[in-house]
C-alpha cells in the first residue's frame, strides 16, 4: 500500500468528507443501459461531491478515502483535487480496484432508472479505523459522512461507528443518511443508519428514505426518532425541507419553536442526480458562515438548483453574492423564483455587461 502525498500532521480545514468515490459512466443518450452505445466518464461519490461543491464555494476541504493503484484511482484523485480539495490523505491500494458504475440518464426515483455498480471488493470497501488516517479525518471544523459508507463492509461500519462516537474535541459531525437499498445485502440492517444518525450533530434525510429504511412517516416522526442531533433536516422533495433545531433563530412552523420550513424552488430540471449532495453543501457552507437556519435551508435549495439545472453530478454553485441576494428575498418573492439552465451565470453576465462600454 502507498499513500498519496505527505504524512505530516494534517492542517485543519473547514470540511473533511470521508467516503467512497467512483468513476461514473454517464450515457451518451437516454435509454436502457442495454441500448446506450457510449458513455462519458465522470466522477461520482456523495461525500466527495460535497467536498468539491464546498471548495468551489470558497471553503477549504479535504477528501479522505481509499482508491486502487490504477488509472481510475489516478483519475479520481486528480479530478477531485482539481476542484481545490486536499487529496493528500487518500490511500492507494495495489490489491483492490477503484469502484466504477454506470447509470441511465433518468431520475433515480424514476422506475426506468438503472444503475450498475462494480464496487464489490473495492479499495474503499476496505476502509476501517486502521486503514484511514483518523487524525486527518478529524482535522476539520466539520466532518461530513454518509450512510453509503456503512453499507460497504463490516470494516466500513466499524469506521463509521468510530467517527460518530462521542469524544472530546471531535469536529461537528454531519451525516447524510443516503439510504441506498441496493447496497444493503442479506443480513444487513439499515436500522444501523438510525444508530449512526443519532451520533451526529447535523443529519440530512429524505422523508421518503426515512419511510423506506425505518418505517417512519412524516418529518415530526423523524425528529422524534432522532432527538440527539442539534439539527435534523428532513427533505420533502419538490415540497421543500424542514429543519428541526434545538436552538433555531428563524421563523418557525411549530408553537414550540423547533421547526423551520422552507419551500423548494421552481426549477427547470435537467438531471436530478447529485441534488441532495449539493443541498448538503449549501447548508453546510451557510452553517460555517453562522447564518440563520432559514437561510441555511435556502442556500441548500439554491445549491441543489444549480445541480438540478446541469446534466452532471457536480455544478458550479452560484456566486456568494447572488446566493445571498436570493436567500434574502421575502417569502412571496422566494415563491415566485423559477430557475433554469444557466441561472448561476446571471451575475457574471450582468457584471460583464456593466464593464463593457
GROMACS .gro file of C-alpha atoms in nm:
model
  357
    1UNK     CA    1   0.000   0.000   0.000
    2UNK     CA    2   0.117   0.350  -0.082
    3UNK     CA    3  -0.009   0.685   0.037
    4UNK     CA    4  -0.074   0.988  -0.180
    5UNK     CA    5   0.111   1.296  -0.059
    6UNK     CA    6   0.251   1.400   0.275
    7UNK     CA    7   0.226   1.225   0.609
    8UNK     CA    8   0.287   1.536   0.818
    9UNK     CA    9   0.031   1.643   1.078
   10UNK     CA   10  -0.280   1.749   0.885
   11UNK     CA   11  -0.380   2.113   0.855
   12UNK     CA   12  -0.723   2.199   0.990
   13UNK     CA   13  -0.972   2.268   0.710
   14UNK     CA   14  -1.332   2.383   0.704
   15UNK     CA   15  -1.480   2.047   0.600
   16UNK     CA   16  -1.346   1.692   0.576
   17UNK     CA   17  -1.555   1.448   0.371
   18UNK     CA   18  -1.491   1.075   0.408
   19UNK     CA   19  -1.633   0.811   0.179
   20UNK     CA   20  -1.603   0.616  -0.145
   21UNK     CA   21  -1.586   0.789  -0.480
   22UNK     CA   22  -1.616   0.602  -0.807
   23UNK     CA   23  -1.558   0.667  -1.171
   24UNK     CA   24  -1.901   0.726  -1.320
   25UNK     CA   25  -2.004   0.648  -1.675
   26UNK     CA   26  -2.287   0.870  -1.796
   27UNK     CA   27  -2.491   0.769  -2.103
   28UNK     CA   28  -2.436   0.950  -2.431
   29UNK     CA   29  -2.814   0.946  -2.481
   30UNK     CA   30  -3.128   0.842  -2.289
   31UNK     CA   31  -3.235   0.479  -2.289
   32UNK     CA   32  -3.180   0.145  -2.122
   33UNK     CA   33  -2.825   0.053  -2.033
   34UNK     CA   34  -2.859  -0.230  -2.284
   35UNK     CA   35  -2.930   0.021  -2.560
   36UNK     CA   36  -2.686   0.304  -2.481
   37UNK     CA   37  -2.396   0.283  -2.730
   38UNK     CA   38  -2.143   0.504  -2.550
   39UNK     CA   39  -2.075   0.665  -2.214
   40UNK     CA   40  -1.891   0.974  -2.092
   41UNK     CA   41  -1.653   0.938  -1.798
   42UNK     CA   42  -1.715   1.146  -1.487
   43UNK     CA   43  -1.671   1.117  -1.110
   44UNK     CA   44  -1.929   1.029  -0.850
   45UNK     CA   45  -1.939   0.999  -0.476
   46UNK     CA   46  -2.176   1.157  -0.227
   47UNK     CA   47  -1.906   1.275   0.012
   48UNK     CA   48  -1.655   1.395  -0.247
   49UNK     CA   49  -1.939   1.577  -0.426
   50UNK     CA   50  -1.995   1.775  -0.107
   51UNK     CA   51  -1.621   1.845  -0.071
   52UNK     CA   52  -1.596   1.965  -0.434
   53UNK     CA   53  -1.904   2.186  -0.407
   54UNK     CA   54  -1.777   2.345  -0.086
   55UNK     CA   55  -1.434   2.402  -0.237
   56UNK     CA   56  -1.597   2.569  -0.537
   57UNK     CA   57  -1.784   2.792  -0.290
   58UNK     CA   58  -1.455   2.907  -0.136
   59UNK     CA   59  -1.414   2.673   0.162
   60UNK     CA   60  -1.108   2.464   0.246
   61UNK     CA   61  -1.192   2.095   0.216
   62UNK     CA   62  -1.031   1.752   0.235
   63UNK     CA   63  -1.140   1.417   0.096
   64UNK     CA   64  -1.032   1.109   0.293
   65UNK     CA   65  -1.073   0.772   0.124
   66UNK     CA   66  -0.902   0.477  -0.046
   67UNK     CA   67  -0.872   0.407  -0.419
   68UNK     CA   68  -0.696   0.143  -0.624
   69UNK     CA   69  -0.344   0.188  -0.756
   70UNK     CA   70  -0.492   0.202  -1.105
   71UNK     CA   71  -0.581   0.451  -1.374
   72UNK     CA   72  -0.931   0.506  -1.240
   73UNK     CA   73  -0.784   0.585  -0.899
   74UNK     CA   74  -0.547   0.832  -1.064
   75UNK     CA   75  -0.842   0.997  -1.237
   76UNK     CA   76  -1.045   1.034  -0.916
   77UNK     CA   77  -0.758   1.184  -0.719
   78UNK     CA   78  -0.668   1.424  -1.000
   79UNK     CA   79  -1.027   1.527  -1.080
   80UNK     CA   80  -1.130   1.585  -0.718
   81UNK     CA   81  -0.803   1.761  -0.645
   82UNK     CA   82  -0.865   1.991  -0.942
   83UNK     CA   83  -1.161   2.141  -0.752
   84UNK     CA   84  -0.917   2.255  -0.483
   85UNK     CA   85  -0.990   1.966  -0.247
   86UNK     CA   86  -0.698   1.833  -0.038
   87UNK     CA   87  -0.647   1.473  -0.156
   88UNK     CA   88  -0.314   1.413   0.020
   89UNK     CA   89  -0.470   1.166   0.265
   90UNK     CA   90  -0.623   0.936   0.004
   91UNK     CA   91  -0.462   0.594   0.036
   92UNK     CA   92  -0.379   0.380  -0.268
   93UNK     CA   93  -0.437   0.005  -0.259
   94UNK     CA   94  -0.237  -0.212  -0.504
   95UNK     CA   95  -0.453  -0.520  -0.447
   96UNK     CA   96  -0.805  -0.377  -0.471
   97UNK     CA   97  -0.961  -0.186  -0.762
   98UNK     CA   98  -1.125   0.155  -0.776
   99UNK     CA   99  -1.503   0.125  -0.794
  100UNK     CA  100  -1.692   0.222  -1.109
  101UNK     CA  101  -2.059   0.247  -1.202
  102UNK     CA  102  -2.283   0.306  -1.500
  103UNK     CA  103  -2.622   0.476  -1.488
  104UNK     CA  104  -2.902   0.579  -1.717
  105UNK     CA  105  -2.990   0.944  -1.775
  106UNK     CA  106  -3.322   0.939  -1.588
  107UNK     CA  107  -3.408   1.047  -1.236
  108UNK     CA  108  -3.310   0.799  -0.963
  109UNK     CA  109  -3.673   0.799  -0.843
  110UNK     CA  110  -3.800   0.702  -1.190
  111UNK     CA  111  -3.893   0.338  -1.248
  112UNK     CA  112  -3.682   0.333  -1.566
  113UNK     CA  113  -3.363   0.446  -1.389
  114UNK     CA  114  -3.085   0.188  -1.389
  115UNK     CA  115  -2.755   0.180  -1.205
  116UNK     CA  116  -2.492  -0.089  -1.248
  117UNK     CA  117  -2.234  -0.082  -0.966
  118UNK     CA  118  -1.893  -0.251  -0.990
  119UNK     CA  119  -1.772  -0.172  -0.640
  120UNK     CA  120  -1.771  -0.505  -0.451
  121UNK     CA  121  -1.422  -0.560  -0.309
  122UNK     CA  122  -1.317  -0.207  -0.399
  123UNK     CA  123  -1.031  -0.029  -0.228
  124UNK     CA  124  -1.278   0.195  -0.045
  125UNK     CA  125  -1.466  -0.104   0.096
  126UNK     CA  126  -1.151  -0.182   0.297
  127UNK     CA  127  -1.173   0.146   0.488
  128UNK     CA  128  -1.154   0.080   0.862
  129UNK     CA  129  -1.033   0.257   1.177
  130UNK     CA  130  -0.682   0.136   1.092
  131UNK     CA  131  -0.693   0.185   0.713
  132UNK     CA  132  -0.767   0.558   0.704
  133UNK     CA  133  -0.589   0.845   0.872
  134UNK     CA  134  -0.823   0.927   1.161
  135UNK     CA  135  -0.625   1.238   1.255
  136UNK     CA  136  -0.673   1.378   0.905
  137UNK     CA  137  -1.041   1.285   0.912
  138UNK     CA  138  -1.095   1.474   1.236
  139UNK     CA  139  -0.890   1.780   1.138
  140UNK     CA  140  -1.182   1.989   1.019
  141UNK     CA  141  -1.444   2.222   1.159
  142UNK     CA  142  -1.699   1.979   1.009
  143UNK     CA  143  -1.666   1.609   0.930
  144UNK     CA  144  -1.917   1.505   0.663
  145UNK     CA  145  -2.018   1.138   0.641
  146UNK     CA  146  -2.278   0.934   0.455
  147UNK     CA  147  -2.477   0.620   0.523
  148UNK     CA  148  -2.345   0.475   0.199
  149UNK     CA  149  -2.011   0.403   0.367
  150UNK     CA  150  -2.176   0.197   0.640
  151UNK     CA  151  -2.319  -0.043   0.380
  152UNK     CA  152  -1.989  -0.116   0.204
  153UNK     CA  153  -1.841  -0.364   0.453
  154UNK     CA  154  -1.822  -0.452   0.824
  155UNK     CA  155  -1.489  -0.266   0.843
  156UNK     CA  156  -1.652   0.045   0.697
  157UNK     CA  157  -1.931   0.020   0.952
  158UNK     CA  158  -1.671  -0.002   1.231
  159UNK     CA  159  -1.511   0.314   1.092
  160UNK     CA  160  -1.844   0.496   1.088
  161UNK     CA  161  -1.913   0.397   1.448
  162UNK     CA  162  -1.569   0.522   1.547
  163UNK     CA  163  -1.622   0.859   1.378
  164UNK     CA  164  -1.973   0.918   1.512
  165UNK     CA  165  -1.891   0.813   1.870
  166UNK     CA  166  -1.883   1.095   2.128
  167UNK     CA  167  -1.531   1.206   2.210
  168UNK     CA  168  -1.374   1.527   2.345
  169UNK     CA  169  -1.279   1.778   2.079
  170UNK     CA  170  -1.438   1.596   1.786
  171UNK     CA  171  -1.548   1.813   1.492
  172UNK     CA  172  -1.909   1.891   1.416
  173UNK     CA  173  -2.031   1.568   1.254
  174UNK     CA  174  -2.261   1.600   0.953
  175UNK     CA  175  -2.438   1.281   0.842
  176UNK     CA  176  -2.639   1.235   0.522
  177UNK     CA  177  -2.843   0.915   0.560
  178UNK     CA  178  -2.829   0.840   0.184
  179UNK     CA  179  -3.016   0.512   0.213
  180UNK     CA  180  -2.939   0.301  -0.095
  181UNK     CA  181  -3.146  -0.021  -0.075
  182UNK     CA  182  -2.934  -0.192  -0.339
  183UNK     CA  183  -2.626  -0.169  -0.117
  184UNK     CA  184  -2.784  -0.339   0.182
  185UNK     CA  185  -2.740  -0.712   0.129
  186UNK     CA  186  -2.898  -1.003   0.309
  187UNK     CA  187  -2.826  -0.994   0.682
  188UNK     CA  188  -2.750  -0.620   0.678
  189UNK     CA  189  -2.986  -0.398   0.872
  190UNK     CA  190  -3.041  -0.037   0.756
  191UNK     CA  191  -3.156   0.040   1.111
  192UNK     CA  192  -2.784   0.088   1.177
  193UNK     CA  193  -2.825   0.417   0.988
  194UNK     CA  194  -3.055   0.535   1.264
  195UNK     CA  195  -2.787   0.447   1.519
  196UNK     CA  196  -2.523   0.643   1.327
  197UNK     CA  197  -2.753   0.940   1.272
  198UNK     CA  198  -2.817   0.964   1.645
  199UNK     CA  199  -2.442   1.012   1.696
  200UNK     CA  200  -2.421   1.306   1.453
  201UNK     CA  201  -2.468   1.679   1.512
  202UNK     CA  202  -2.636   1.759   1.178
  203UNK     CA  203  -2.846   1.499   0.994
  204UNK     CA  204  -2.985   1.513   0.640
  205UNK     CA  205  -3.255   1.262   0.548
  206UNK     CA  206  -3.529   1.243   0.287
  207UNK     CA  207  -3.880   1.186   0.414
  208UNK     CA  208  -3.915   0.906   0.159
  209UNK     CA  209  -3.595   0.727   0.266
  210UNK     CA  210  -3.688   0.754   0.636
  211UNK     CA  211  -4.013   0.580   0.549
  212UNK     CA  212  -3.838   0.314   0.342
  213UNK     CA  213  -3.548   0.245   0.580
  214UNK     CA  214  -3.713   0.292   0.918
  215UNK     CA  215  -4.089   0.288   0.862
  216UNK     CA  216  -4.123   0.647   0.983
  217UNK     CA  217  -4.399   0.865   0.841
  218UNK     CA  218  -4.365   1.241   0.839
  219UNK     CA  219  -4.096   1.488   0.940
  220UNK     CA  220  -4.206   1.507   1.303
  221UNK     CA  221  -4.172   1.130   1.341
  222UNK     CA  222  -3.816   1.152   1.205
  223UNK     CA  223  -3.724   1.416   1.463
  224UNK     CA  224  -3.877   1.211   1.743
  225UNK     CA  225  -3.662   0.914   1.637
  226UNK     CA  226  -3.354   1.140   1.627
  227UNK     CA  227  -3.367   1.353   1.944
  228UNK     CA  228  -2.988   1.380   1.989
  229UNK     CA  229  -2.861   1.579   1.686
  230UNK     CA  230  -2.853   1.957   1.711
  231UNK     CA  231  -3.019   1.986   1.371
  232UNK     CA  232  -3.221   1.733   1.171
  233UNK     CA  233  -3.304   1.836   0.814
  234UNK     CA  234  -3.590   1.641   0.658
  235UNK     CA  235  -3.605   1.685   0.281
  236UNK     CA  236  -3.954   1.664   0.132
  237UNK     CA  237  -3.876   1.651  -0.237
  238UNK     CA  238  -4.045   1.915  -0.451
  239UNK     CA  239  -4.231   2.041  -0.144
  240UNK     CA  240  -3.928   2.175   0.041
  241UNK     CA  241  -3.732   2.093   0.355
  242UNK     CA  242  -3.785   2.133   0.727
  243UNK     CA  243  -3.506   2.176   0.982
  244UNK     CA  244  -3.561   2.080   1.344
  245UNK     CA  245  -3.307   2.271   1.551
  246UNK     CA  246  -3.253   2.275   1.925
  247UNK     CA  247  -3.183   2.647   1.911
  248UNK     CA  248  -3.349   2.783   1.600
  249UNK     CA  249  -3.346   3.151   1.514
  250UNK     CA  250  -3.572   3.152   1.210
  251UNK     CA  251  -3.948   3.174   1.155
  252UNK     CA  252  -4.099   2.857   1.294
  253UNK     CA  253  -4.365   2.615   1.186
  254UNK     CA  254  -4.437   2.484   1.535
  255UNK     CA  255  -4.555   2.651   1.850
  256UNK     CA  256  -4.258   2.507   2.037
  257UNK     CA  257  -4.019   2.693   1.808
  258UNK     CA  258  -3.818   2.396   1.683
  259UNK     CA  259  -3.910   2.359   1.314
  260UNK     CA  260  -3.821   2.585   1.023
  261UNK     CA  261  -3.972   2.509   0.683
  262UNK     CA  262  -3.856   2.649   0.350
  263UNK     CA  263  -4.035   2.557   0.031
  264UNK     CA  264  -3.835   2.424  -0.263
  265UNK     CA  265  -3.770   2.643  -0.564
  266UNK     CA  266  -3.939   2.608  -0.902
  267UNK     CA  267  -3.664   2.456  -1.117
  268UNK     CA  268  -3.647   2.350  -1.482
  269UNK     CA  269  -3.478   2.017  -1.410
  270UNK     CA  270  -3.210   1.885  -1.645
  271UNK     CA  271  -3.096   1.594  -1.423
  272UNK     CA  272  -3.179   1.514  -1.061
  273UNK     CA  273  -2.865   1.318  -0.968
  274UNK     CA  274  -2.642   1.495  -0.714
  275UNK     CA  275  -2.902   1.743  -0.590
  276UNK     CA  276  -2.900   1.600  -0.238
  277UNK     CA  277  -2.524   1.635  -0.211
  278UNK     CA  278  -2.545   1.994  -0.338
  279UNK     CA  279  -2.818   2.072  -0.084
  280UNK     CA  280  -2.596   1.942   0.198
  281UNK     CA  281  -2.304   2.152   0.068
  282UNK     CA  282  -2.517   2.468   0.056
  283UNK     CA  283  -2.649   2.406   0.406
  284UNK     CA  284  -2.303   2.336   0.548
  285UNK     CA  285  -2.150   2.639   0.376
  286UNK     CA  286  -2.402   2.870   0.539
  287UNK     CA  287  -2.362   2.684   0.870
  288UNK     CA  288  -1.990   2.762   0.861
  289UNK     CA  289  -2.084   3.125   0.799
  290UNK     CA  290  -2.314   3.128   1.103
  291UNK     CA  291  -2.630   3.209   0.907
  292UNK     CA  292  -2.981   3.155   1.050
  293UNK     CA  293  -3.149   2.820   0.997
  294UNK     CA  294  -3.393   2.959   0.740
  295UNK     CA  295  -3.106   3.095   0.532
  296UNK     CA  296  -2.918   2.766   0.559
  297UNK     CA  297  -3.219   2.588   0.409
  298UNK     CA  298  -3.248   2.849   0.135
  299UNK     CA  299  -2.880   2.816   0.047
  300UNK     CA  300  -2.930   2.440   0.036
  301UNK     CA  301  -3.216   2.480  -0.211
  302UNK     CA  302  -3.012   2.723  -0.424
  303UNK     CA  303  -2.711   2.488  -0.436
  304UNK     CA  304  -2.943   2.200  -0.529
  305UNK     CA  305  -3.098   2.414  -0.804
  306UNK     CA  306  -2.752   2.469  -0.954
  307UNK     CA  307  -2.705   2.092  -0.986
  308UNK     CA  308  -3.061   2.024  -1.099
  309UNK     CA  309  -3.015   2.259  -1.396
  310UNK     CA  310  -2.699   2.086  -1.525
  311UNK     CA  311  -2.654   1.730  -1.661
  312UNK     CA  312  -2.380   1.604  -1.422
  313UNK     CA  313  -2.348   1.527  -1.050
  314UNK     CA  314  -2.147   1.845  -0.990
  315UNK     CA  315  -2.220   2.201  -1.095
  316UNK     CA  316  -2.058   2.537  -1.025
  317UNK     CA  317  -2.252   2.693  -0.736
  318UNK     CA  318  -2.399   3.040  -0.764
  319UNK     CA  319  -2.169   3.318  -0.652
  320UNK     CA  320  -2.197   3.403  -0.285
  321UNK     CA  321  -2.328   3.750  -0.380
  322UNK     CA  322  -2.605   3.605  -0.596
  323UNK     CA  323  -2.694   3.332  -0.345
  324UNK     CA  324  -2.707   3.579  -0.055
  325UNK     CA  325  -2.929   3.814  -0.253
  326UNK     CA  326  -3.175   3.539  -0.346
  327UNK     CA  327  -3.171   3.391   0.005
  328UNK     CA  328  -3.267   3.732   0.146
  329UNK     CA  329  -3.586   3.762  -0.063
  330UNK     CA  330  -3.916   3.787   0.119
  331UNK     CA  331  -4.139   3.479   0.114
  332UNK     CA  332  -4.361   3.586  -0.180
  333UNK     CA  333  -4.057   3.671  -0.395
  334UNK     CA  334  -3.888   3.343  -0.299
  335UNK     CA  335  -4.202   3.157  -0.401
  336UNK     CA  336  -4.205   3.328  -0.743
  337UNK     CA  337  -3.846   3.235  -0.830
  338UNK     CA  338  -3.807   2.997  -1.123
  339UNK     CA  339  -3.456   2.885  -1.215
  340UNK     CA  340  -3.344   2.723  -1.538
  341UNK     CA  341  -3.017   2.622  -1.705
  342UNK     CA  342  -2.755   2.895  -1.687
  343UNK     CA  343  -2.911   3.083  -1.397
  344UNK     CA  344  -2.591   3.074  -1.191
  345UNK     CA  345  -2.414   3.277  -1.461
  346UNK     CA  346  -2.659   3.567  -1.433
  347UNK     CA  347  -2.442   3.780  -1.206
  348UNK     CA  348  -2.127   3.721  -1.410
  349UNK     CA  349  -2.305   3.817  -1.731
  350UNK     CA  350  -2.452   4.130  -1.574
  351UNK     CA  351  -2.112   4.233  -1.438
  352UNK     CA  352  -1.950   4.183  -1.780
  353UNK     CA  353  -2.220   4.393  -1.947
  354UNK     CA  354  -2.161   4.670  -1.694
  355UNK     CA  355  -1.787   4.669  -1.770
  356UNK     CA  356  -1.838   4.674  -2.147
  357UNK     CA  357  -1.858   5.028  -2.298
   0.00000   0.00000   0.00000
